[in-house]
């Protein structure tokens, strides 16, 4: 992000995707009336409107959009104007069939759905540039437009393209990255399995292969795909910027994204926005929501961000689409706010009668305004007005969690020591431990400045560059506390095992390397003896080669019986802990408590399931409390609950499932935000 910018709006942003082209003109009038009733002040329009805006190549029809934007503006509703590049019209693919995406197994993606054309298609790139230019020229000065929404969820449903143009772009990308074939051959280790390349044109895409493809090649392919998608974004953003200086965003998918390295993407947008949907099979999906929100804020450098999409109730694309229970949506939305969102938007305003998403919830459901969902949506609109003064305040965290998309890409390739070790599962387990202890966290890139944090947690850092290893080691030497999870520091940026063995980049900090992995069989369990208790574990043990670390926990049973499992090492002025197994959230507790003590972190003491989040404003703090428990609880706090105006003197009583946003006086109002 070049610098923090924000759409010109009063208060917090509230609204959703609005697709009025699916409805007759009379319905628009009802829509804006109900939007006003619900407190909506921002809608995203035009995201899927290409076929309506350019019915034939070069023939633009913006008349309906003009009428719509005028209507919205007359009703005080601002517009986040979409560019429709995610859904090129039927005529486009008819005219340019070679712009269709070709999948890994050679399937040519057909029309009649949605999704990205080939990011490498010249015709596609030219067409999106023209459309963005036309829209920007036409609407740059429209008073309703406060922000631009380029594309939709890059990389979803398809990001990769294995067609011939993409392969040609890949070969050029590799030439830019490596300069010489010698460098490429060395980086990819092509001496293995006789893959040595003698000509750039021989380097094909890692599509269907007899057995697994070279993992370094696949890692570069992920980087290449990410770069290609970002190039497409920049084409549109730059076209818009020729005419408009209003903020440009594209909606990320934080922890659910695969093709996009959001540390890079966040630098390219003016304001970060994110989509999040609860994963129904997970009974604690609100923990995943919190993770996603913290990650979104973090990639944006801690600046306020916009929740661009979430659902008022059930989605339609999971196996069992679970409706939100009364009050759940309010808890969800306020958790996003507590973790830094200054805007809450939904997919979508009015439920679609036709098409693939007719069973997806909306702000205005098929049942109409006399419905629980619309009443809750209207209540939330009021809530956001009531708490608007927290806009611009910041989340402050003492703990950093390392998150790296390159490590995710490399970690989840094939032929790893155990399928049981998954990046997202490990990230969630450590995050959930911190969440249950009500400890605020930022996510950081492994090469970021860590000096502001008392504790750095690396749940899963399989790919860790030598410079990231140096960064973490320096952090510890200078007095930081580090907690590292198993299967970390294994490979470099080319997915090659580090010289010096497993964990070599962290050897000085952790006082160990790992000699051999000892994964468990499916369903097999063992334990770790730690501080007089036996902590159950599974999936992973290992043979640690101590190099100064103190053994704090030992495997009991399983393939690692008697070997070190948990260690602590003093390095310089700091301490580094290592957990050489796949602890679940419960088993992590005993270790985390000691790590917190080392780092001087004092958990809030809130009962588990009472989530508290603090946003720091210029003169006040705002404490957002969300009670996920099925029982009433209370919180020690003094201030004003902005949601109902009540004065709280010492104790806030929070019924089961309820929320509060408490403005708290700061003793030192000028003090560091
Ligand atoms: C999102 C997408 C929306 C809508 C929504 C349904 O991923 O951006 O357009 O499809 O899912 O949950």
mmCIF file of N, CA and C and ligand atoms in Angstrom, residues 17 47-48 114 152-153 156 251 253 275 277 309 311 315-317 347 357 360, ligand 1:
data_model
loop_
_atom_site.group_PDB
_atom_site.id
_atom_site.type_symbol
_atom_site.label_atom_id
_atom_site.label_comp_id
_atom_site.label_asym_id
_atom_site.label_seq_id
_atom_site.Cartn_x
_atom_site.Cartn_y
_atom_site.Cartn_z
ATOM 1 N N UNK A 17 -22.580 -6.180 -1.820
ATOM 2 C CA UNK A 17 -22.644 -6.270 -3.283
ATOM 3 C C UNK A 17 -24.091 -6.012 -3.691
ATOM 4 N N UNK A 47 -19.779 -5.655 -10.528
ATOM 5 C CA UNK A 47 -18.708 -6.661 -10.497
ATOM 6 C C UNK A 47 -18.899 -7.729 -11.586
ATOM 7 N N UNK A 48 -20.164 -8.055 -11.880
ATOM 8 C CA UNK A 48 -20.428 -9.090 -12.889
ATOM 9 C C UNK A 48 -21.189 -8.516 -14.091
ATOM 10 N N UNK A 114 -18.573 -18.653 -14.241
ATOM 11 C CA UNK A 114 -17.883 -17.393 -13.997
ATOM 12 C C UNK A 114 -16.410 -17.726 -13.844
ATOM 13 N N UNK A 152 -12.609 -9.515 -8.937
ATOM 14 C CA UNK A 152 -13.232 -10.144 -7.773
ATOM 15 C C UNK A 152 -12.423 -11.365 -7.388
ATOM 16 N N UNK A 153 -11.877 -11.344 -6.193
ATOM 17 C CA UNK A 153 -11.185 -12.513 -5.628
ATOM 18 C C UNK A 153 -10.221 -13.146 -6.637
ATOM 19 N N UNK A 156 -9.631 -17.061 -7.824
ATOM 20 C CA UNK A 156 -10.796 -17.892 -7.527
ATOM 21 C C UNK A 156 -11.845 -17.666 -8.610
ATOM 22 N N UNK A 251 -10.828 -7.353 -3.660
ATOM 23 C CA UNK A 251 -11.169 -8.111 -2.452
ATOM 24 C C UNK A 251 -10.302 -9.356 -2.299
ATOM 25 N N UNK A 253 -8.774 -12.739 0.022
ATOM 26 C CA UNK A 253 -9.408 -13.843 0.756
ATOM 27 C C UNK A 253 -8.506 -14.364 1.872
ATOM 28 N N UNK A 275 -12.715 -10.776 1.843
ATOM 29 C CA UNK A 275 -13.961 -11.552 1.915
ATOM 30 C C UNK A 275 -13.752 -12.678 2.914
ATOM 31 N N UNK A 277 -15.910 -16.085 4.680
ATOM 32 C CA UNK A 277 -17.101 -16.907 4.896
ATOM 33 C C UNK A 277 -16.794 -17.968 5.938
ATOM 34 N N UNK A 309 -16.940 -8.736 1.805
ATOM 35 C CA UNK A 309 -18.030 -9.702 1.689
ATOM 36 C C UNK A 309 -18.023 -10.609 2.905
ATOM 37 N N UNK A 311 -21.431 -13.279 4.905
ATOM 38 C CA UNK A 311 -22.832 -13.648 4.673
ATOM 39 C C UNK A 311 -23.684 -13.308 5.881
ATOM 40 N N UNK A 315 -24.295 -19.782 3.512
ATOM 41 C CA UNK A 315 -23.826 -19.693 2.132
ATOM 42 C C UNK A 315 -24.496 -20.817 1.351
ATOM 43 N N UNK A 316 -24.106 -21.041 0.112
ATOM 44 C CA UNK A 316 -24.782 -22.052 -0.703
ATOM 45 C C UNK A 316 -23.821 -23.072 -1.290
ATOM 46 N N UNK A 317 -22.518 -22.923 -1.005
ATOM 47 C CA UNK A 317 -21.543 -23.719 -1.754
ATOM 48 C C UNK A 317 -20.818 -24.746 -0.894
ATOM 49 N N UNK A 347 -21.999 -10.159 0.881
ATOM 50 C CA UNK A 347 -22.510 -10.665 -0.369
ATOM 51 C C UNK A 347 -23.878 -11.221 -0.016
ATOM 52 N N UNK A 357 -26.641 -18.976 -7.195
ATOM 53 C CA UNK A 357 -26.516 -18.586 -5.788
ATOM 54 C C UNK A 357 -27.854 -18.243 -5.138
ATOM 55 N N UNK A 360 -28.142 -18.725 -1.424
ATOM 56 C CA UNK A 360 -27.197 -17.976 -0.578
ATOM 57 C C UNK A 360 -27.974 -16.903 0.171
HETATM 58 C C1 LIG B 1 -17.569 -15.012 -3.022
HETATM 59 C C2 LIG B 1 -17.771 -14.228 -4.307
HETATM 60 C C3 LIG B 1 -19.190 -13.702 -4.412
HETATM 61 C C4 LIG B 1 -20.181 -14.779 -4.096
HETATM 62 C C5 LIG B 1 -19.868 -15.334 -2.727
HETATM 63 C C6 LIG B 1 -20.818 -16.398 -2.261
HETATM 64 O O1 LIG B 1 -16.437 -15.798 -3.040
HETATM 65 O O2 LIG B 1 -16.880 -13.162 -4.381
HETATM 66 O O3 LIG B 1 -19.383 -13.204 -5.723
HETATM 67 O O4 LIG B 1 -20.094 -15.779 -5.060
HETATM 68 O O5 LIG B 1 -18.585 -15.907 -2.754
HETATM 69 O O6 LIG B 1 -20.456 -16.863 -0.983
#
